[in-house]
PDB file of C-alpha atoms in Angstrom:
ATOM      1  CA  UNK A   1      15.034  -2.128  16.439  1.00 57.00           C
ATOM      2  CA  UNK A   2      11.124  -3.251  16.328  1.00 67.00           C
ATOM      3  CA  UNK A   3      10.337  -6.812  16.948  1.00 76.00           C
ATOM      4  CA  UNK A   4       8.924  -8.055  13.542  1.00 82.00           C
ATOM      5  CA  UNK A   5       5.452 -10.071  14.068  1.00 85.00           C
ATOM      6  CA  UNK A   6       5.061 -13.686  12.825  1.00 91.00           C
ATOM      7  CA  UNK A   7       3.566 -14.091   8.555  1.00 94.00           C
ATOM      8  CA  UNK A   8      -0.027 -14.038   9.240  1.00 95.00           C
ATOM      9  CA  UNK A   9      -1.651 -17.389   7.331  1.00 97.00           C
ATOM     10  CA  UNK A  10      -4.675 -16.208   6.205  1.00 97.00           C
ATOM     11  CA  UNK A  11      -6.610 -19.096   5.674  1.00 97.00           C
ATOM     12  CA  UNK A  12      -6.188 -20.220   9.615  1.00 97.00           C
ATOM     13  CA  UNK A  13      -6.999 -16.444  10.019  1.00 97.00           C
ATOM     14  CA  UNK A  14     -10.393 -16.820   8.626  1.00 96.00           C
ATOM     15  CA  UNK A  15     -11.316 -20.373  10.201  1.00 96.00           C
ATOM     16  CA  UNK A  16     -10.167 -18.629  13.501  1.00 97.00           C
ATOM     17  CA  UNK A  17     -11.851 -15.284  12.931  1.00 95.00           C
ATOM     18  CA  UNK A  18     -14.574 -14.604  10.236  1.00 92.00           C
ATOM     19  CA  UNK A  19     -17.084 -14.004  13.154  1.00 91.00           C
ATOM     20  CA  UNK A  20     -15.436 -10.386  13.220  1.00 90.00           C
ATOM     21  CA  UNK A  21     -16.446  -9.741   9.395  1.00 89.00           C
ATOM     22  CA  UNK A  22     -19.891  -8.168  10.523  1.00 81.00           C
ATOM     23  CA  UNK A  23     -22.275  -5.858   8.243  1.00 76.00           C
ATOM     24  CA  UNK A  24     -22.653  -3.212   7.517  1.00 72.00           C
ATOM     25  CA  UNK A  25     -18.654  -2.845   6.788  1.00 77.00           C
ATOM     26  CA  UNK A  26     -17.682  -6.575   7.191  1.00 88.00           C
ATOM     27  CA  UNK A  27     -13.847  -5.559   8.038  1.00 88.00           C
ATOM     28  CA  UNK A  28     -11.038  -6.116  10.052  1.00 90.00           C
ATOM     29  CA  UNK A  29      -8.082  -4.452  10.823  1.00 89.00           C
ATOM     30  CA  UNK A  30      -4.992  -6.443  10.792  1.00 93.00           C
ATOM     31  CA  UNK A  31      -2.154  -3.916  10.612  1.00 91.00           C
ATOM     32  CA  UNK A  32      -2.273  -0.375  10.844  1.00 86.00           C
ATOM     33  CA  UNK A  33       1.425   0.919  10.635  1.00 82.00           C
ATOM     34  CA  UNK A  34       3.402   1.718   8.287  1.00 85.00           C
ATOM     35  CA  UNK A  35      -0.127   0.204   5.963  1.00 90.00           C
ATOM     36  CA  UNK A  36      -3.443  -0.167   6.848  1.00 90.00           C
ATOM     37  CA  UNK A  37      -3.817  -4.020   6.404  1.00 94.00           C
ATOM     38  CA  UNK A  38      -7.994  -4.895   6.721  1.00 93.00           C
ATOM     39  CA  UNK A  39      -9.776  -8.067   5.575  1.00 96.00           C
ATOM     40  CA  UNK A  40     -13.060  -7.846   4.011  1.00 95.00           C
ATOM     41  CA  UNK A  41     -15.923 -10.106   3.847  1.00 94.00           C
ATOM     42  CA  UNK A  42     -19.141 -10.204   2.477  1.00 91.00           C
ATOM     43  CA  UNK A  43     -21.588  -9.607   2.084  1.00 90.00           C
ATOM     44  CA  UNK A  44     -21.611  -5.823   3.044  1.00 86.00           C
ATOM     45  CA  UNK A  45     -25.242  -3.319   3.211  1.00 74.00           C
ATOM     46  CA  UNK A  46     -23.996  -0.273   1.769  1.00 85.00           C
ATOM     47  CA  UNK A  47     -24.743   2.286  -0.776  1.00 93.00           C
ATOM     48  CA  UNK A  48     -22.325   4.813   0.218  1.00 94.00           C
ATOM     49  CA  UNK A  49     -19.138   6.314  -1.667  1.00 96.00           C
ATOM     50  CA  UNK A  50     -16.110   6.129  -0.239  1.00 94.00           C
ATOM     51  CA  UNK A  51     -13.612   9.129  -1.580  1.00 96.00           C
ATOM     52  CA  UNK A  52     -10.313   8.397   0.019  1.00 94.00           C
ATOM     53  CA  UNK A  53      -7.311  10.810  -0.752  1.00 94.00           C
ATOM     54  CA  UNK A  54      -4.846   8.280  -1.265  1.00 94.00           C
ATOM     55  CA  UNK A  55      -4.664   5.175  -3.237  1.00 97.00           C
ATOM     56  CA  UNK A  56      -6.171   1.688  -2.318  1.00 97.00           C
ATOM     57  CA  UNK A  57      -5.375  -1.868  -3.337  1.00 98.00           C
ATOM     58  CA  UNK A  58      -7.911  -4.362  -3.458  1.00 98.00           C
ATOM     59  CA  UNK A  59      -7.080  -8.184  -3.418  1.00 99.00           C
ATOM     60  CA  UNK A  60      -9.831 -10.039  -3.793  1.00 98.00           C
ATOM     61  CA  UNK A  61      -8.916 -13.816  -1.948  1.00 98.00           C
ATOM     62  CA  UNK A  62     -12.322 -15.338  -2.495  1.00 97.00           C
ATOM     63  CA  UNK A  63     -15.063 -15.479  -4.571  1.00 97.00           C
ATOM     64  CA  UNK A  64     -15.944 -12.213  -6.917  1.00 96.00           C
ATOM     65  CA  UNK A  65     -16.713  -8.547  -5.190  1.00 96.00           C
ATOM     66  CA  UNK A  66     -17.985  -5.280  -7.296  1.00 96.00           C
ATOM     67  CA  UNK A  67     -16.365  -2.095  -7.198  1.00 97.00           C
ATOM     68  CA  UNK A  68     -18.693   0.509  -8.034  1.00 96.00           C
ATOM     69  CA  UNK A  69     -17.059   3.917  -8.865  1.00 98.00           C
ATOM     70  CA  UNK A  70     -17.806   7.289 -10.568  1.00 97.00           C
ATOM     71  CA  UNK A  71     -15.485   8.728 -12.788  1.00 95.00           C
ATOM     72  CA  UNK A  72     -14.989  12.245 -14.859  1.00 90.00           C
ATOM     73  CA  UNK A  73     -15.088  11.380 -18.574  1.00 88.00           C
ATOM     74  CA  UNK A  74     -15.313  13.933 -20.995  1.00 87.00           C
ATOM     75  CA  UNK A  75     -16.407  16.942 -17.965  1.00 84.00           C
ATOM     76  CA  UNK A  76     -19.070  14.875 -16.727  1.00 86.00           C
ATOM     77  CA  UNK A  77     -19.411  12.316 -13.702  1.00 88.00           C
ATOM     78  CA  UNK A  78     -19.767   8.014 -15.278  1.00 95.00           C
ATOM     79  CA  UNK A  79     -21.060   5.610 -12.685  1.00 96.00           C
ATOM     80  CA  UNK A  80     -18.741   2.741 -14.192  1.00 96.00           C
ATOM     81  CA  UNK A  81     -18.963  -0.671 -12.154  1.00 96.00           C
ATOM     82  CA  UNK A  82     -15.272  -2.934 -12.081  1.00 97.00           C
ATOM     83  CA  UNK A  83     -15.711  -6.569 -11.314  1.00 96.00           C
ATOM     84  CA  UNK A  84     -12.746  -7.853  -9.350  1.00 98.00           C
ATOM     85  CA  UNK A  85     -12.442 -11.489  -9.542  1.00 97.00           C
ATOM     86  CA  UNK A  86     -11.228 -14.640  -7.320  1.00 98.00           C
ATOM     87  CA  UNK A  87      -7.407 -13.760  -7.519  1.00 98.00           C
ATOM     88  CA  UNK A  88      -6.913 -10.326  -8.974  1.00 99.00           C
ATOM     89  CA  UNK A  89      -4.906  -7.307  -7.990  1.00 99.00           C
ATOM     90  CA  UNK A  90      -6.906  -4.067  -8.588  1.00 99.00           C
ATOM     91  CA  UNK A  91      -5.074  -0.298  -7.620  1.00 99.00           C
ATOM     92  CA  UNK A  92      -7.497   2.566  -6.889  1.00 99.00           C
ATOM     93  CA  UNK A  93      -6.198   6.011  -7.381  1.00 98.00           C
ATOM     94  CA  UNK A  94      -7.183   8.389  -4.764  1.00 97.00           C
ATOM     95  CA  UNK A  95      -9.872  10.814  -5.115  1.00 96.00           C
ATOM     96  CA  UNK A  96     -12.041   8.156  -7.024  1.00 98.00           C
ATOM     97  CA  UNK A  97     -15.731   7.336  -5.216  1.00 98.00           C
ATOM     98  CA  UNK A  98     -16.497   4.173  -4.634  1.00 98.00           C
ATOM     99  CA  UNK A  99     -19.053   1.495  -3.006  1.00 96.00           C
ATOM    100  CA  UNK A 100     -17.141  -1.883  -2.790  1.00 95.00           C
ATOM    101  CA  UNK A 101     -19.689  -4.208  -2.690  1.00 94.00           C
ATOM    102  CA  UNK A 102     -19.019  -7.669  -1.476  1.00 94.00           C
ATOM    103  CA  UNK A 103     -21.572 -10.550  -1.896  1.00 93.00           C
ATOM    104  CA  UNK A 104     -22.090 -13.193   0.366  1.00 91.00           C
ATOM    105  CA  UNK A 105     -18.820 -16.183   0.963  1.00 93.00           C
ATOM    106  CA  UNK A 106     -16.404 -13.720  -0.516  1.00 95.00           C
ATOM    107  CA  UNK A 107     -13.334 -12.324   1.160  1.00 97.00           C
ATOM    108  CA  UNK A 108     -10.676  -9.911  -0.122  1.00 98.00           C
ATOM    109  CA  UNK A 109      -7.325  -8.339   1.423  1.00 98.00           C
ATOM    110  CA  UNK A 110      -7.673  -3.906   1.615  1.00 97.00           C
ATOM    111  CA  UNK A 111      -4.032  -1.952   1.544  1.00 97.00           C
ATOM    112  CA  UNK A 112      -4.020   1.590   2.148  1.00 94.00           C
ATOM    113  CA  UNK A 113      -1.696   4.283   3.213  1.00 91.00           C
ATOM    114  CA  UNK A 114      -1.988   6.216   6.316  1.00 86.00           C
ATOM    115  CA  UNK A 115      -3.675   9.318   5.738  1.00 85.00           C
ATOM    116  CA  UNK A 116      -1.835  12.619   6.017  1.00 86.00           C
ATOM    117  CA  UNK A 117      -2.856  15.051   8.968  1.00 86.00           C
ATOM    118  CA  UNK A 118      -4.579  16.794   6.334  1.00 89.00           C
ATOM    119  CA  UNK A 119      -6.321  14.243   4.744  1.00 90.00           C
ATOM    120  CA  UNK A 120     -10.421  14.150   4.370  1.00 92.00           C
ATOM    121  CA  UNK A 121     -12.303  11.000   3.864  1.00 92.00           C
ATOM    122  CA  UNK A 122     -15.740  11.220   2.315  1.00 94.00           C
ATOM    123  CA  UNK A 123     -18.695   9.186   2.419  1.00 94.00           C
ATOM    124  CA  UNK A 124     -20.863  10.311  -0.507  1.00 96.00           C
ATOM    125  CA  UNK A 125     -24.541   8.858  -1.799  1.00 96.00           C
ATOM    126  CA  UNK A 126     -25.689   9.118  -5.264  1.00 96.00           C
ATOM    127  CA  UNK A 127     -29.382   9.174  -5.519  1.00 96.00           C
ATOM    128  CA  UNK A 128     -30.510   5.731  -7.534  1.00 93.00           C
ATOM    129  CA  UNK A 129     -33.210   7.314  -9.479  1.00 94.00           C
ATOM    130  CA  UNK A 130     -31.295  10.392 -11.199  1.00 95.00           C
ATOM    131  CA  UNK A 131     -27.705   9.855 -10.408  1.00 94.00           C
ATOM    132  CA  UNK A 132     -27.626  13.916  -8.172  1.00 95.00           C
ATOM    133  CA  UNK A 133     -25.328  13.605  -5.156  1.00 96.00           C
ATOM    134  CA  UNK A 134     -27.708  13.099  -2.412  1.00 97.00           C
ATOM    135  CA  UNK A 135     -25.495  13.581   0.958  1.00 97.00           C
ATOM    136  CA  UNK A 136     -22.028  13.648   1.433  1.00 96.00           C
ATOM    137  CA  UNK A 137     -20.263  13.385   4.904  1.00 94.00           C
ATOM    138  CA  UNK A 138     -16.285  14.323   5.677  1.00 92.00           C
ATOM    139  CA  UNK A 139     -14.334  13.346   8.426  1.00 87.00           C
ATOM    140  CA  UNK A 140     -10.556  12.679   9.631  1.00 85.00           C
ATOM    141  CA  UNK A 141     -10.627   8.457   9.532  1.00 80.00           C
ATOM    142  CA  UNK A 142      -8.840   7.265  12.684  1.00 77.00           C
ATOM    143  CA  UNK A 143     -10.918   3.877  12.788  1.00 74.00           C
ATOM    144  CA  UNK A 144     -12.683   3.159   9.012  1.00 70.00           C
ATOM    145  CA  UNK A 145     -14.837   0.244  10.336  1.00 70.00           C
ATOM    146  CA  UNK A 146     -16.415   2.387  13.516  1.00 77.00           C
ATOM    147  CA  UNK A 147     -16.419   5.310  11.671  1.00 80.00           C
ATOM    148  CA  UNK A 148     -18.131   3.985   8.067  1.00 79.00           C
ATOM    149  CA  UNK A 149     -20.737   2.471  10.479  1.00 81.00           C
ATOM    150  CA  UNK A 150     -21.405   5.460  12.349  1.00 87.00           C
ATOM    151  CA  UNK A 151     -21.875   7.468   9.261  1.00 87.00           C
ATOM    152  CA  UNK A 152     -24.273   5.064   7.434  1.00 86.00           C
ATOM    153  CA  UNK A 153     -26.523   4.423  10.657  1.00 87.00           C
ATOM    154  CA  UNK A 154     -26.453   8.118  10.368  1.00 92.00           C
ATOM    155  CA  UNK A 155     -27.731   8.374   6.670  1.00 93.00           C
ATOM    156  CA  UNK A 156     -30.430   5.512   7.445  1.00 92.00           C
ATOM    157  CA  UNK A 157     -31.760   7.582  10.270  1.00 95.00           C
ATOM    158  CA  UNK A 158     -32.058  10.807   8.249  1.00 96.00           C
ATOM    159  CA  UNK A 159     -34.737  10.916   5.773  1.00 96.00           C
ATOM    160  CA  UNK A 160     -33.722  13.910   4.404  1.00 97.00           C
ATOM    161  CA  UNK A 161     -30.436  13.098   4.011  1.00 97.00           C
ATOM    162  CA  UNK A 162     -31.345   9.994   1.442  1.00 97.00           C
ATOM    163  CA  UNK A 163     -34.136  12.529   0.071  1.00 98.00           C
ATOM    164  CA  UNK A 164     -32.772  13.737  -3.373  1.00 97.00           C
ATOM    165  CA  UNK A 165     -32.868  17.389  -4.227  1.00 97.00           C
ATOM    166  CA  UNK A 166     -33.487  17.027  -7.326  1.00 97.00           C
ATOM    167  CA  UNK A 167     -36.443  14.022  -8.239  1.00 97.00           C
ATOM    168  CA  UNK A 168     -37.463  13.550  -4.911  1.00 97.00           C
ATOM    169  CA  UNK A 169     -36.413  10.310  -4.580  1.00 97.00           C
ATOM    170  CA  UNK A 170     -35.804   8.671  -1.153  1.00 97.00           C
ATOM    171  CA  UNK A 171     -32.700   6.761  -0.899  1.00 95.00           C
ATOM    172  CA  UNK A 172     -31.973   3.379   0.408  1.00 91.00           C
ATOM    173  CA  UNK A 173     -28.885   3.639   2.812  1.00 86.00           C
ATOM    174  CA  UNK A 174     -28.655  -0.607   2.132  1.00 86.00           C
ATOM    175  CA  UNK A 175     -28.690  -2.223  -1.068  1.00 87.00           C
ATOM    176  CA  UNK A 176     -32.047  -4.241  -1.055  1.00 82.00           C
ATOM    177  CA  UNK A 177     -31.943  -8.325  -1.747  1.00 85.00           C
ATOM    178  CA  UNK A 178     -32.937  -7.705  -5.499  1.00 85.00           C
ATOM    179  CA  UNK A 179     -30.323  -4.933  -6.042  1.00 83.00           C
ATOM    180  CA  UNK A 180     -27.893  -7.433  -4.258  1.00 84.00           C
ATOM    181  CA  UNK A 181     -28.823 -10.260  -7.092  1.00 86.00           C
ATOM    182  CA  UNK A 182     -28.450  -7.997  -9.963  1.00 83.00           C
ATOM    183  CA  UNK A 183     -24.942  -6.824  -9.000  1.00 84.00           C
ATOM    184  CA  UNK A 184     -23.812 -10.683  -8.450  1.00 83.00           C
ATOM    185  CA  UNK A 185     -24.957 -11.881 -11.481  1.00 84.00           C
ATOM    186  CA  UNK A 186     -23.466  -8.740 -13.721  1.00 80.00           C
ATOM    187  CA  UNK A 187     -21.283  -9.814 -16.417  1.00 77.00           C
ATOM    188  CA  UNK A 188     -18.505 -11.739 -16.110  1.00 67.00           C
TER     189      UNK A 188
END
C-alpha cells in the first residue's frame, strides 16, 4: 500500500516557496503521479503556444491570468483570448494552442494528465503582425518547466525562427511591457 503524503496548504506553500515561481515559465511541480500538480505564478515572458494532447485544468487562486488560444471556427484558425478570474475553474480540451499568460501577483493551480508514450507536446508561435504560424517545436515532455524554457531561449536565439514567412515580420519570443498592459487591462 503507498504511504499517502500530508494535504498540502497552499497558502503556507506560497509564503514558504514563491521564490521558485521564476520567468520565463514561473512553475512548480508539486505532484507528478497519478496528475501533474504545478503552481503558477506570474508574471510569465512568453509568446509561445502550448498544444498539449490531453486536457488541462486551470485554477486560477489569485488575482486574474489570460488564456490566449486559437481555435477552428467555421475551417479557419480564431485567436480568441479567455479571461480566467480570481476563483474560477476553467477545462482545456486537448489539442487546443495556447499562451497562458499570467500578470504580475497572480497565482493559479495547473492539473494535467500524464502523457501517453505516444504523446507530442508542441510549442507553436503565431507571428503578431499577420497571424501565419511562425515556428513550431515538438518534443516528448518529461519536465514542462526545463523543457518550455529550453525551447523559448531557443526561439529568442533564432532570428529566423521568430522571422515570419509570410510579412516578414520578426517576432518577439517575450511579450514586451506595453503588450503586458494591454492584456491586463482587457475586459473584464
Amino acid at each position: 500500500m503507498t504511504a499517502l503524503s500530508s494535504p498540502l496548504n497552499l497558502p503556507k506553500w506560497l509564503e514558504e516557496n514563491s521564490h521558485l515561481l521564476k520567468p520565463p515559465i514561473n512553475n512548480h511541480l508539486i505532484y507528478n503521479d497519478p496528475l501533474t500538480v504545478q503552481i503558477v505564478g506570474g508574471p510569465n515572458a512568453r509568446t509561445d503556444y502550448h498544444i498539449n494532447e490531453t486536457p488541462e485544468f486551470f485554477y486560477q487562486y489569485k488575482g486574474r491570468m489570460l488564456l490566449k488560444t486559437v481555435q477552428e471556427k467555421n475551417g479557419s484558425s480564431e485567436f480568441i483570448d479567455i479571461y480566467i478570474n480570481e476563483g474560477d475553474l476553467f477545462l482545456l480540451p486537448a489539442n487546443i494552442p495556447h499562451n497562458p499568460v499570467r500578470f504580475e501577483d497572480t497565482v493559479g493551480v495547473v492539473l494535467e494528465l500524464p502523457r501517453p508514450e505516444t504523446s507530442v507536446d508542441r510549442l507553436r508561435w503565431y507571428c503578431r503582425k499577420c497571424g501565419e504560424k511562425v515556428h513550431e517545436k515538438s518534443f516528448y515532455c518529461t519536465d514542462l518547466g526545463t523543457q518550455l524554457k529550453e525551447a523559448v531561449g531557443q526561439f529568442q536565439e533564432d532570428e529566423k525562427a521568430r522571422t515570419c514567412g509570410k510579412c516578414g515580420e520578426v517576432n518577439e519570443a517575450k511579450p514586451t511591457k506595453e503588450m503586458m498592459e494591454k492584456m491586463r487591462t482587457g475586459p473584464s
